[in-house]
Coordinates of C-alpha atoms and ligand atoms in Angstrom, one line a residue:
X55 CA 35.9 63.9 20.7
X56 CA 35.4 61.7 18.2
X57 CA 34.6 57.4 18.0
X58 CA 37.2 55.9 15.2
X59 CA 37.8 52.9 14.2
X60 CA 41.1 50.8 14.7
X61 CA 42.4 47.7 12.8
X62 CA 43.2 44.9 14.7
X63 CA 44.3 41.7 14.7
X64 CA 43.3 38.6 15.9
X65 CA 44.6 37.0 18.9
X66 CA 43.7 32.8 19.1
X67 CA 43.5 32.0 22.7
X68 CA 40.5 33.9 24.1
X69 CA 38.5 31.3 24.7
X70 CA 36.8 32.2 28.3
X71 CA 37.4 29.0 30.6
X72 CA 35.9 27.3 33.8
X73 CA 35.2 31.8 35.1
X74 CA 35.5 34.1 32.3
X75 CA 39.3 34.9 30.1
X76 CA 41.7 35.1 32.6
X77 CA 46.0 35.6 31.6
X78 CA 48.6 37.1 32.7
X79 CA 48.6 40.7 33.3
X80 CA 51.8 41.2 30.7
X81 CA 49.2 38.8 28.5
X82 CA 46.4 41.8 28.9
X83 CA 48.1 43.9 28.8
X84 CA 49.6 43.6 24.8
X85 CA 47.8 46.0 22.5
X86 CA 44.5 45.7 21.5
X87 CA 44.2 42.3 24.0
X88 CA 41.5 43.6 25.9
X89 CA 40.2 45.9 23.4
X90 CA 39.2 42.9 21.2
X91 CA 38.5 40.3 23.5
X92 CA 34.9 43.7 25.4
X93 CA 35.0 44.0 20.7
X94 CA 33.7 40.3 20.4
X95 CA 31.6 40.7 23.6
X96 CA 30.5 43.8 22.4
X97 CA 29.3 42.4 19.2
X98 CA 27.8 39.7 19.8
X99 CA 25.5 41.7 23.2
X100 CA 24.7 44.0 20.0
X101 CA 23.7 41.2 17.7
X102 CA 20.3 40.4 18.6
X103 CA 19.3 37.2 20.4
X104 CA 16.2 34.9 19.8
X105 CA 14.0 37.0 22.0
X106 CA 15.8 40.5 19.9
X107 CA 17.0 41.3 23.3
X108 CA 20.4 44.1 21.8
X109 CA 22.5 45.7 24.1
X110 CA 22.4 48.4 22.4
X111 CA 20.2 51.7 24.6
X112 CA 20.9 49.9 27.3
X113 CA 23.1 50.1 30.7
X114 CA 25.2 47.6 32.2
X115 CA 27.4 47.4 34.8
X116 CA 31.1 47.6 35.5
X117 CA 33.6 47.2 37.5
X118 CA 35.9 44.8 39.6
X119 CA 38.0 43.3 42.3
X120 CA 40.6 46.6 41.9
X121 CA 44.4 44.0 41.3
X122 CA 46.9 45.8 39.4
X123 CA 45.6 46.7 35.2
X124 CA 41.6 47.0 37.3
X125 CA 41.4 51.2 37.1
X126 CA 43.3 50.9 33.3
X127 CA 41.1 48.4 31.9
X128 CA 38.2 50.1 32.7
X129 CA 39.4 53.2 30.6
X130 CA 39.2 50.9 27.9
X131 CA 36.0 49.6 27.9
X132 CA 34.1 52.6 28.5
X133 CA 35.5 53.8 25.8
X134 CA 34.6 50.3 23.8
X135 CA 31.0 50.6 24.5
X136 CA 30.6 55.0 24.7
X137 CA 31.2 53.6 20.6
X138 CA 29.6 50.5 20.1
X139 CA 25.5 51.7 21.4
X140 CA 25.8 51.2 25.1
X141 CA 23.5 53.6 26.6
X142 CA 24.4 54.0 31.0
X143 CA 26.7 52.0 32.6
X144 CA 27.2 52.1 36.2
X145 CA 30.9 52.1 37.2
X146 CA 31.6 50.8 40.8
X147 CA 33.3 54.0 42.8
X148 CA 37.0 53.4 42.0
X149 CA 36.6 50.5 39.6
X150 CA 35.7 48.1 42.2
X151 CA 32.5 45.6 42.7
X152 CA 32.8 42.8 44.8
X153 CA 31.4 40.0 42.2
X154 CA 28.9 39.0 43.9
X155 CA 28.0 43.1 43.9
X156 CA 28.3 42.6 39.9
X157 CA 25.1 40.4 40.1
X158 CA 23.4 42.4 43.1
X159 CA 23.5 45.5 41.3
X160 CA 22.6 43.8 37.5
X161 CA 19.5 42.1 39.5
X162 CA 18.5 45.1 41.1
X163 CA 19.0 47.8 38.4
X164 CA 17.6 45.8 35.4
X165 CA 20.7 45.5 34.0
X166 CA 21.7 44.0 30.4
X167 CA 24.8 43.2 31.8
X168 CA 27.7 43.5 33.5
X169 CA 30.9 43.5 33.1
X170 CA 33.6 41.6 35.9
X171 CA 37.4 42.1 36.0
X172 CA 38.3 39.7 38.6
X173 CA 40.1 37.1 38.2
X174 CA 39.2 35.3 41.6
X175 CA 41.8 33.8 43.7
X176 CA 44.4 34.0 41.3
X177 CA 47.3 36.1 42.8
X178 CA 47.7 39.2 40.5
X179 CA 49.9 42.4 40.5
X180 CA 52.3 43.3 37.3
X181 CA 53.6 38.8 37.5
X182 CA 49.8 38.2 38.0
X183 CA 46.8 37.4 37.1
X184 CA 43.6 39.4 35.1
X185 CA 40.5 38.0 33.9
X186 CA 37.4 39.7 32.4
X187 CA 34.1 38.4 32.1
X188 CA 30.3 38.7 31.2
X189 CA 26.8 38.8 33.3
X190 CA 23.8 38.6 32.1
X191 CA 21.1 39.8 32.9
X192 CA 19.9 37.3 35.4
X193 CA 23.6 38.6 37.1
X194 CA 24.7 35.0 36.1
X195 CA 27.9 34.3 34.4
X196 CA 27.2 33.5 31.0
X197 CA 26.3 31.0 29.3
X198 CA 29.1 28.8 27.0
X199 CA 26.2 29.5 24.2
X200 CA 27.8 32.8 24.7
X201 CA 30.9 32.6 25.7
X202 CA 31.7 30.0 22.6
X203 CA 29.8 33.2 19.9
X204 CA 32.4 35.9 21.8
X205 CA 35.2 33.3 21.0
X206 CA 33.9 32.8 17.5
X207 CA 33.9 36.1 16.8
X208 CA 37.5 36.6 18.0
X209 CA 38.8 34.4 15.5
X210 CA 37.8 36.7 13.6
X211 CA 37.7 40.2 14.7
X212 CA 39.3 43.0 12.1
X213 CA 38.1 46.0 13.6
X214 CA 37.7 47.5 17.1
X215 CA 35.1 50.7 17.5
X216 CA 36.3 53.2 20.5
X217 CA 36.3 56.6 21.1
X218 CA 38.9 58.4 21.9
X219 CA 37.9 60.8 24.9
X220 CA 39.7 61.7 27.7
X221 CA 39.7 59.3 31.2
X222 CA 36.4 59.8 33.5
X223 CA 36.8 60.3 37.0
X224 CA 35.9 56.7 37.8
X225 CA 36.8 58.0 41.7
X226 CA 33.7 60.6 42.4
X227 CA 29.8 59.7 42.7
X228 CA 28.6 62.2 39.7
X229 CA 27.0 61.1 36.9
X230 CA 29.5 62.4 33.8
X231 CA 29.3 61.9 30.3
X232 CA 30.6 59.8 27.6
X233 CA 29.9 60.5 24.1
X234 CA 26.2 59.3 23.6
X235 CA 27.3 57.6 26.7
X236 CA 26.2 58.0 30.7
X237 CA 28.6 56.9 33.3
X238 CA 27.1 57.2 37.1
X239 CA 29.7 55.7 39.3
X240 CA 28.1 54.1 42.4
X241 CA 28.8 53.8 45.5
X242 CA 30.0 49.9 45.7
X243 CA 28.5 48.8 49.1
X244 CA 25.0 50.7 49.0
X245 CA 23.0 48.3 46.6
X246 CA 24.9 44.7 47.7
X247 CA 23.8 46.4 51.8
X248 CA 19.5 46.7 50.3
X249 CA 20.5 43.1 49.6
X250 CA 21.6 42.1 52.8
X251 CA 19.2 42.9 54.9
X252 CA 16.2 41.5 52.5
X253 CA 17.3 38.6 53.7
X254 CA 19.0 38.4 57.6
X255 CA 17.7 39.9 60.9
X256 CA 20.2 42.8 61.2
X257 CA 18.7 43.5 64.8
X258 CA 20.0 39.6 66.0
X259 CA 23.5 40.3 64.9
X260 CA 23.6 43.5 66.5
X261 CA 22.3 41.6 69.3
X262 CA 25.2 38.8 69.2
X263 CA 27.3 42.3 68.6
X264 CA 26.4 44.2 71.7
X265 CA 26.3 41.2 73.7
X266 CA 30.2 40.5 73.3
X267 CA 30.2 37.6 70.3
X268 CA 34.1 38.7 68.9
X269 CA 34.9 37.5 65.6
X270 CA 37.4 38.1 63.0
X271 CA 37.5 38.3 59.6
X272 CA 40.3 38.2 56.6
X273 CA 39.9 39.8 53.4
X274 CA 42.9 39.2 52.3
X275 CA 43.5 42.7 50.6
X276 CA 40.7 42.2 48.1
X277 CA 38.0 44.0 47.2
X278 CA 35.5 41.5 51.1
X279 CA 37.0 44.2 53.1
X280 CA 35.0 47.4 51.9
X281 CA 32.0 45.0 51.7
X282 CA 32.9 43.6 55.6
X283 CA 33.8 46.3 57.4
X284 CA 31.1 48.9 56.0
X285 CA 28.5 45.2 57.3
X286 CA 30.2 43.9 60.1
X287 CA 31.8 46.7 61.3
X288 CA 29.5 49.3 60.2
X289 CA 25.3 48.5 60.2
X290 CA 26.0 45.7 63.1
X291 CA 28.2 46.9 65.8
X292 CA 30.9 44.6 65.7
X293 CA 34.4 45.7 67.7
X294 CA 36.4 47.6 64.8
X295 CA 39.3 45.9 63.7
X296 CA 37.3 42.5 63.2
X297 CA 37.9 42.6 59.3
X298 CA 41.6 42.4 58.8
X299 CA 43.8 43.6 55.8
X300 CA 40.2 45.1 54.4
X301 CA 42.4 47.5 51.9
X302 CA 42.5 46.4 48.5
X303 CA 45.1 46.5 47.7
X304 CA 46.8 46.1 42.9
X305 CA 48.6 42.9 44.1
X306 CA 47.4 41.9 47.3
X307 CA 49.6 43.0 49.5
X308 CA 51.7 40.0 47.9
X309 CA 49.1 37.4 49.0
X310 CA 47.3 34.1 47.2
X311 CA 43.5 35.5 48.2
X312 CA 42.0 32.3 48.4
X313 CA 40.0 31.1 50.9
X314 CA 41.8 28.1 51.6
X315 CA 44.2 26.7 55.1
X316 CA 46.2 26.8 53.1
X317 CA 46.4 30.7 51.5
X318 CA 44.6 32.1 55.0
X319 CA 47.2 30.3 56.9
X320 CA 47.7 33.5 59.2
X321 CA 43.7 33.0 59.9
X322 CA 44.1 29.2 61.3
X323 CA 46.7 30.7 63.4
X324 CA 44.6 33.2 64.6
X325 CA 41.5 29.9 65.5
X326 CA 43.8 28.1 67.0
X327 CA 45.5 30.6 69.9
X328 CA 44.5 30.7 72.7
X329 CA 41.9 34.0 72.9
X330 CA 40.4 33.2 69.9
X331 CA 36.9 34.4 68.2
X332 CA 33.9 32.8 68.7
X333 CA 34.0 32.6 65.0
X334 CA 36.5 33.0 61.8
X335 CA 36.3 33.9 58.2
X336 CA 37.9 34.5 54.9
X337 CA 37.1 36.2 51.9
X338 CA 39.2 35.6 48.0
X339 CA 40.1 38.7 46.3
X340 CA 36.5 39.0 43.9
X341 CA 34.6 38.7 47.9
X342 CA 32.6 34.8 46.5
X343 CA 34.5 32.6 47.9
X344 CA 34.3 31.8 51.7
X345 CA 35.5 30.1 54.8
X346 CA 34.7 29.2 57.5
X347 CA 36.1 28.2 61.2
X348 CA 35.6 28.4 64.8
X349 CA 37.1 28.3 66.9
X350 CA 40.6 25.7 66.5
X351 CA 38.1 24.6 63.9
X352 CA 37.3 24.1 60.3
X353 CA 34.1 23.7 58.3
X354 CA 34.7 21.9 54.7
X355 CA 32.6 24.3 52.6
X356 CA 30.7 20.7 51.5
X357 CA 29.7 20.2 54.7
X358 CA 28.8 24.0 55.5
X359 CA 26.1 23.3 52.0
X360 CA 24.4 20.3 54.5
X361 CA 24.2 22.3 57.3
X362 CA 23.1 25.1 55.4
X363 CA 20.1 23.6 54.4
X364 CA 19.6 21.6 57.1
X365 CA 19.1 25.3 58.7
X366 CA 17.2 27.3 56.2
X367 CA 14.8 28.1 58.5
X368 CA 16.1 29.7 60.7
X369 CA 16.5 32.5 58.2
X370 CA 14.5 34.6 57.8
X371 CA 15.1 34.5 53.9
X372 CA 14.7 31.4 53.9
X373 CA 12.0 30.8 56.4
X374 CA 9.1 29.6 54.1
X375 CA 11.3 26.2 53.4
X376 CA 13.6 25.9 50.1
X377 CA 12.9 24.7 46.4
X378 CA 15.8 22.5 47.0
X379 CA 20.2 22.5 46.4
X380 CA 22.1 21.9 44.1
X381 CA 26.3 21.2 44.6
X382 CA 29.2 21.0 41.9
X383 CA 29.9 17.0 40.7
X384 CA 33.0 17.4 43.2
X385 CA 31.2 18.9 46.3
X386 CA 30.7 15.2 48.8
X387 CA 27.4 14.5 49.0
X388 CA 27.0 15.2 52.9
X389 CA 23.7 18.3 50.9
X390 CA 22.6 14.6 49.0
X391 CA 21.4 13.4 52.5
X392 CA 20.1 16.8 54.7
X393 CA 17.3 17.2 51.2
X394 CA 16.7 13.6 51.3
X395 CA 15.8 14.4 54.4
X396 CA 14.2 17.0 53.7
X397 CA 12.3 16.0 51.2
X398 CA 14.0 18.6 48.6
X399 CA 15.1 17.6 45.0
X400 CA 19.2 17.2 44.4
X401 CA 21.0 18.3 41.6
X402 CA 24.3 17.7 41.1
X403 CA 26.3 19.9 38.6
X404 CA 29.4 20.1 36.8
X405 CA 32.2 22.2 38.4
X406 CA 31.6 25.9 37.5
X407 CA 29.0 28.3 39.2
X408 CA 27.4 28.9 35.6
X409 CA 25.8 25.9 36.1
X410 CA 23.3 27.0 38.4
X411 CA 21.6 29.7 37.0
X412 CA 19.6 27.7 34.9
X413 CA 17.7 26.2 38.4
X414 CA 18.1 28.8 40.4
X415 CA 15.8 31.4 37.0
X416 CA 13.4 28.6 37.4
X417 CA 12.9 28.1 40.4
X418 CA 14.3 24.4 40.8
X419 CA 17.1 25.1 44.2
X420 CA 17.0 28.5 46.5
X421 CA 20.9 27.1 47.6
X422 CA 24.0 26.1 46.1
X423 CA 27.5 25.4 46.5
X424 CA 31.3 23.9 45.8
X425 CA 33.5 22.3 47.6
X426 CA 35.8 25.3 46.1
X427 CA 35.2 27.7 48.5
X428 CA 31.8 28.9 47.5
X429 CA 28.0 28.8 48.2
X430 CA 25.1 31.0 47.2
X431 CA 21.4 31.3 47.2
X432 CA 18.5 32.4 45.3
X433 CA 19.3 35.6 46.2
X434 CA 22.2 36.6 43.7
X435 CA 23.7 34.4 40.5
X436 CA 26.9 34.2 41.6
X437 CA 28.5 32.3 44.7
X438 CA 28.7 34.6 47.6
X439 CA 31.3 34.9 50.8
X440 CA 29.8 38.4 53.3
X441 CA 26.2 36.0 52.5
X442 CA 28.3 33.2 54.1
X443 CA 29.5 34.5 56.6
X444 CA 26.3 36.5 57.4
X445 CA 24.7 33.3 56.9
X446 CA 26.8 31.7 59.2
X447 CA 26.6 34.1 61.8
X448 CA 23.3 34.2 62.3
X449 CA 23.0 30.2 62.2
X450 CA 25.0 30.7 65.9
X451 CA 22.6 34.0 66.6
X452 CA 19.8 31.8 66.3
X453 CA 21.2 28.1 68.0
X454 CA 23.9 29.5 70.7
X455 CA 25.7 26.9 69.3
X456 CA 28.9 27.4 68.5
X457 CA 30.3 26.7 65.0
X458 CA 32.6 23.1 66.6
X459 CA 28.9 22.8 68.2
X460 CA 26.8 22.5 64.9
X461 CA 28.0 21.6 62.4
X462 CA 30.5 17.9 64.8
X463 CA 26.1 17.9 65.7
X464 CA 24.9 16.9 62.1
X465 CA 27.3 14.8 61.6
X466 CA 25.6 12.8 64.5
X467 CA 22.6 13.1 62.6
X468 CA 23.7 12.8 59.2
X469 CA 27.1 10.7 59.4
X470 CA 30.3 12.6 57.5
X471 CA 31.1 12.5 54.7
X472 CA 35.3 12.4 55.3
X473 CA 36.8 14.9 52.5
X474 CA 40.2 16.4 50.8
X475 CA 41.3 17.9 47.3
X476 CA 44.7 17.3 46.5
X477 CA 46.2 19.9 43.7
X478 CA 49.0 18.7 41.3
X479 CA 49.9 22.0 40.1
X480 CA 52.0 23.4 37.3
X481 CA 52.3 19.8 35.4
X482 CA 53.0 20.0 32.1
X483 CA 50.0 20.4 29.3
X484 CA 50.6 17.7 27.2
X485 CA 51.1 15.5 30.6
X486 CA 48.4 16.2 32.3
X487 CA 46.5 14.9 29.2
X488 CA 47.7 11.6 28.5
X489 CA 46.9 11.5 32.1
X490 CA 43.6 12.2 31.6
X491 CA 43.5 10.1 28.9
X492 CA 45.2 6.6 29.8
X493 CA 42.6 7.6 33.2
X494 CA 39.3 7.3 31.0
X495 CA 40.4 4.4 28.9
X496 CA 41.2 2.6 31.9
X497 CA 37.9 3.4 33.0
X498 CA 35.3 0.5 31.7
X499 CA 38.2 -2.2 33.7
X500 CA 37.4 -0.9 36.9
X501 CA 34.0 -2.2 38.4
X502 CA 33.6 -4.8 39.9
X503 CA 37.4 -4.3 41.0
X504 CA 38.4 -4.6 44.8
X505 CA 40.8 -1.7 46.5
X506 CA 40.7 -3.1 50.2
X507 CA 37.7 -3.2 52.2
X508 CA 35.9 -2.1 49.2
X509 CA 34.6 -2.0 45.6
X510 CA 34.4 0.5 42.1
X511 CA 30.6 0.0 41.3
X512 CA 31.0 2.4 38.2
X513 CA 33.1 4.5 36.5
X514 CA 32.0 7.4 34.1
X515 CA 33.3 11.1 32.6
X516 CA 30.6 13.4 34.3
X517 CA 28.6 15.2 32.2
X518 CA 25.5 16.6 32.4
X519 CA 21.8 17.0 30.6
X520 CA 20.6 20.5 32.0
X521 CA 17.1 19.5 33.2
X522 CA 16.0 22.9 32.5
X523 CA 17.3 23.8 28.9
X524 CA 18.4 20.9 27.6
X525 CA 22.4 21.5 27.0
X526 CA 24.4 18.1 27.9
X527 CA 28.5 18.8 28.8
X528 CA 30.4 16.4 28.5
X529 CA 33.8 15.2 29.9
X530 CA 33.9 17.1 33.1
X531 CA 35.7 14.9 35.4
X532 CA 36.3 10.5 35.9
X533 CA 34.6 9.6 39.0
X534 CA 35.5 6.5 40.7
X535 CA 32.0 5.5 43.0
X536 CA 32.3 2.9 45.3
X537 CA 30.1 0.8 46.9
X538 CA 30.5 1.8 50.6
X539 CA 29.7 5.5 49.3
X540 CA 33.4 6.6 48.3
X541 CA 34.4 8.7 45.6
X542 CA 37.7 9.7 43.9
X543 CA 37.2 12.1 40.9
X544 CA 40.3 14.1 38.8
X545 CA 39.6 16.4 37.0
X546 CA 41.8 18.7 35.0
X547 CA 41.6 22.5 36.3
X548 CA 39.6 25.6 33.6
X549 CA 40.7 29.0 35.2
X550 CA 44.8 27.9 36.1
X551 CA 46.7 30.9 33.7
X552 CA 50.1 28.4 33.3
X553 CA 50.4 24.8 33.0
X554 CA 48.6 22.8 33.7
X555 CA 46.7 21.6 37.0
X556 CA 44.9 18.0 38.0
X557 CA 42.5 17.9 41.0
X558 CA 41.5 15.1 42.8
X559 CA 38.7 14.6 45.0
X560 CA 38.5 11.5 47.7
X561 CA 35.3 11.4 49.6
X562 CA 34.2 9.1 52.1
X563 CA 31.8 8.7 54.6
X564 CA 31.4 8.0 57.9
X565 CA 28.1 6.7 60.0
X566 CA 30.3 5.3 63.9
X567 CA 30.2 8.4 65.5
X568 CA 33.4 7.8 67.0
X569 CA 34.4 6.7 64.6
X570 CA 33.8 11.2 62.9
X571 CA 36.4 12.7 64.2
X572 CA 39.6 10.7 62.9
X573 CA 42.2 13.4 60.6
X574 CA 40.6 13.8 56.8
X575 CA 43.9 13.3 55.4
X576 CA 44.1 10.0 57.3
X577 CA 41.1 9.0 56.7
X578 CA 41.6 10.0 52.6
X579 CA 45.3 8.1 52.6
X580 CA 43.7 4.8 51.9
X581 CA 41.9 6.8 49.0
X582 CA 44.7 8.5 47.8
X583 CA 47.1 5.8 48.1
X584 CA 43.7 4.2 45.1
X585 CA 43.8 6.8 42.9
X586 CA 47.3 7.1 42.9
X587 CA 47.6 3.5 41.6
X588 CA 44.9 3.4 38.8
X589 CA 46.7 7.4 38.0
X590 CA 50.4 7.0 38.3
X591 CA 50.4 10.5 39.4
X592 CA 53.5 10.7 41.0
X593 CA 55.7 9.3 38.2
X594 CA 53.7 10.7 35.7
X595 CA 54.5 14.2 36.7
X596 CA 57.5 13.5 39.4
X597 CA 55.6 15.1 42.3
X598 CA 56.1 13.3 44.8
X599 CA 52.8 14.8 46.4
X600 CA 49.9 17.5 45.7
X601 CA 51.3 20.8 45.7
X602 CA 47.9 21.9 48.0
X603 CA 46.2 19.9 50.0
X604 CA 42.7 21.3 51.0
Ligands
G1P743 C1 37.7 26.6 40.8 C2 36.9 25.9 41.0 C3 35.1 25.6 41.3 C4 34.9 27.1 40.5 C5 36.1 28.2 40.6 C6 35.3 28.9 39.6 O1 37.6 26.2 38.8 O2 37.3 24.7 41.0 O3 34.5 24.9 41.2 O4 34.0 27.5 39.8 O5 37.5 28.2 39.8 O6 35.5 29.8 40.8 P1 38.5 24.9 38.2 O7 40.1 25.4 38.2 O8 38.9 23.5 39.4 O9 38.3 24.7 37.0
ZN744 ZN1 36.2 34.1 43.3

C-alpha cells in the first residue's frame, strides 16, 4: 500500500450547477474525470479558510443514492481522501446515504463536511446521469464561493494524490483502516431516524396505523426505500407493503425517479382507484423531494409549504412557532399569505436549496420550500422527502382531516394560488440562450401593457442579495408580475445534462371560493398564451407544447 501521485489533464467542464456536478455516467467514467473533481475539492478544503479551518485531520461523511457507478465512485473517493490527509470517513453501508441523511449525519457527528453522490431525480443506469456534491459542516450544500473555488482548481489541476490500497469492504458495519485514514461503515438510517424522533410524535402516528390508517409510499426504486421501510413500516407500524418500489436499484428499474404526477403516474393511478389508501407520497432518487397526495387529490408543492407553515405548531418539533419562512422565487406566493397572517418574516430566494442555508443558520427561518417538490426545515440543511411525508401524516393525525379537506379549507381561508410549471426539455443551447437574451431585452417595454383583463405591473431579471452575508446573485430568472397578483416566470434549468431546459412558471391568484376548483391547466391557459406571445417559445423551439407540465 502506498500513496502515489499521478499526472492529470484538466477537464474544462467541471463547474458545478444548481446542485453539484452532474454529467452523463459515461463522462464520469472517463479516466481521471471523477478523480480530478474530487482532488480539486480536497485541495480547496485543505487550503485553510479565513477561520483557519482545513479538512486535514478531520472527518468526512460519504454516501450516495445507489445509482450506477456509486460503488465504484465510493472506492475512488476513499483512496483520494486517504492520500489527502482526511482522518476519518463515515461511509453509509453499501455506499448508501440519502441526501437528507448525509446532512443529518454531518450535523449529528459534527463532521467537517460530506460528499453526496447523486444526480437527484435524473435517470440513472449506464446511460443515465451521475453527480457529486459537497456539503459543508452545517450539513448544507457548499456555497457558490466554495464551488467556484473548486471549479477554478479543476482548471489548473496537474496532479492526483491517491492510494493504491485494495478496495475496502463497504457492506459490513465495521471500522477499517485505509492508509492513515479510518473508514467507519455506518447504518445509513440510524442518525436520520434519531432526528425524526425528535421532531414528530411517533406515538400519535403509531396510533393512526393501529386504527387502520392506510398509505402508499412510492420510493421509485431509489434510496428513500430503506428509510421509508425502516421508519414507516418498522418504527410506526404501517402495514407491510405500504412502501413500494422500496429497494434501491442502480438504474431505478428504468423509472425516472422524479416525484411528480407525470413520472409517478403509477401512484396517481393507485390514489384515484376506488380502494385508494388514505394518503400517498413519492420521493426522488436521493429522497430529498416529495410529492404528497390524498385520495384522488394531488397537493401542489407550493401549497404544501403554505399548509405546513399554517399548521406547524401542531407538530412537536415546531410547537413554539416558526422563526420565518423562505421560498424560491418561482415557488408560488401561497406561503407569503400565511406568513403575513402569522406575522412571520418571509424570504424569496433564487432557485436551489443552497440559498436557504444562510437563513437557516442565522435563525431567520424554520421552514423553506421550492415548487420542484422540495420542502424542508431547520432540522437539517437539505430538503427532506420523508420528513415531509411524516409532517403530512402528523397533520392528518392531529386534525383528523383528510389531505383534500386540509387543502380546500386552506384555500377558503387564504385564497388559492393556481400554479403550474411547463418544462421545454432538450432545446438547443443557443436557441434557449437567444430566447432568454431577447426576452431580457424586451422587459423594459412590458410594464403597463395589458393582456386580456390583466396588465403587467413590473418586470425584472430576479436578483437576490443574501440578507446574511450580503452576497449578490444576479440573472436568476425573468419575471413578469401582473396587477392581479399573477406571475409568469422564465428561467433555464441548471441541473440538466442534455441541451437546455426552459422552465416556464405560471401562477394566478383566486380568492373567490366558487372559482377555486377549476382544472389548473385550464385556469392558467391565458397566462401560458401570454408567455408564448412575449417569448415565442413554440416558434423558436419547434415544439408545440411543453414536454412536461406539472
Ligand atoms: C431543479 C429545481 C430546483 C431544485 C434543483 C435541485 O433545478 O428547479 O428547484 O433546487 O432542481 O433539486 P433547475 O433544474 O431548475 O436548475
Ligand atoms: Zn433530489
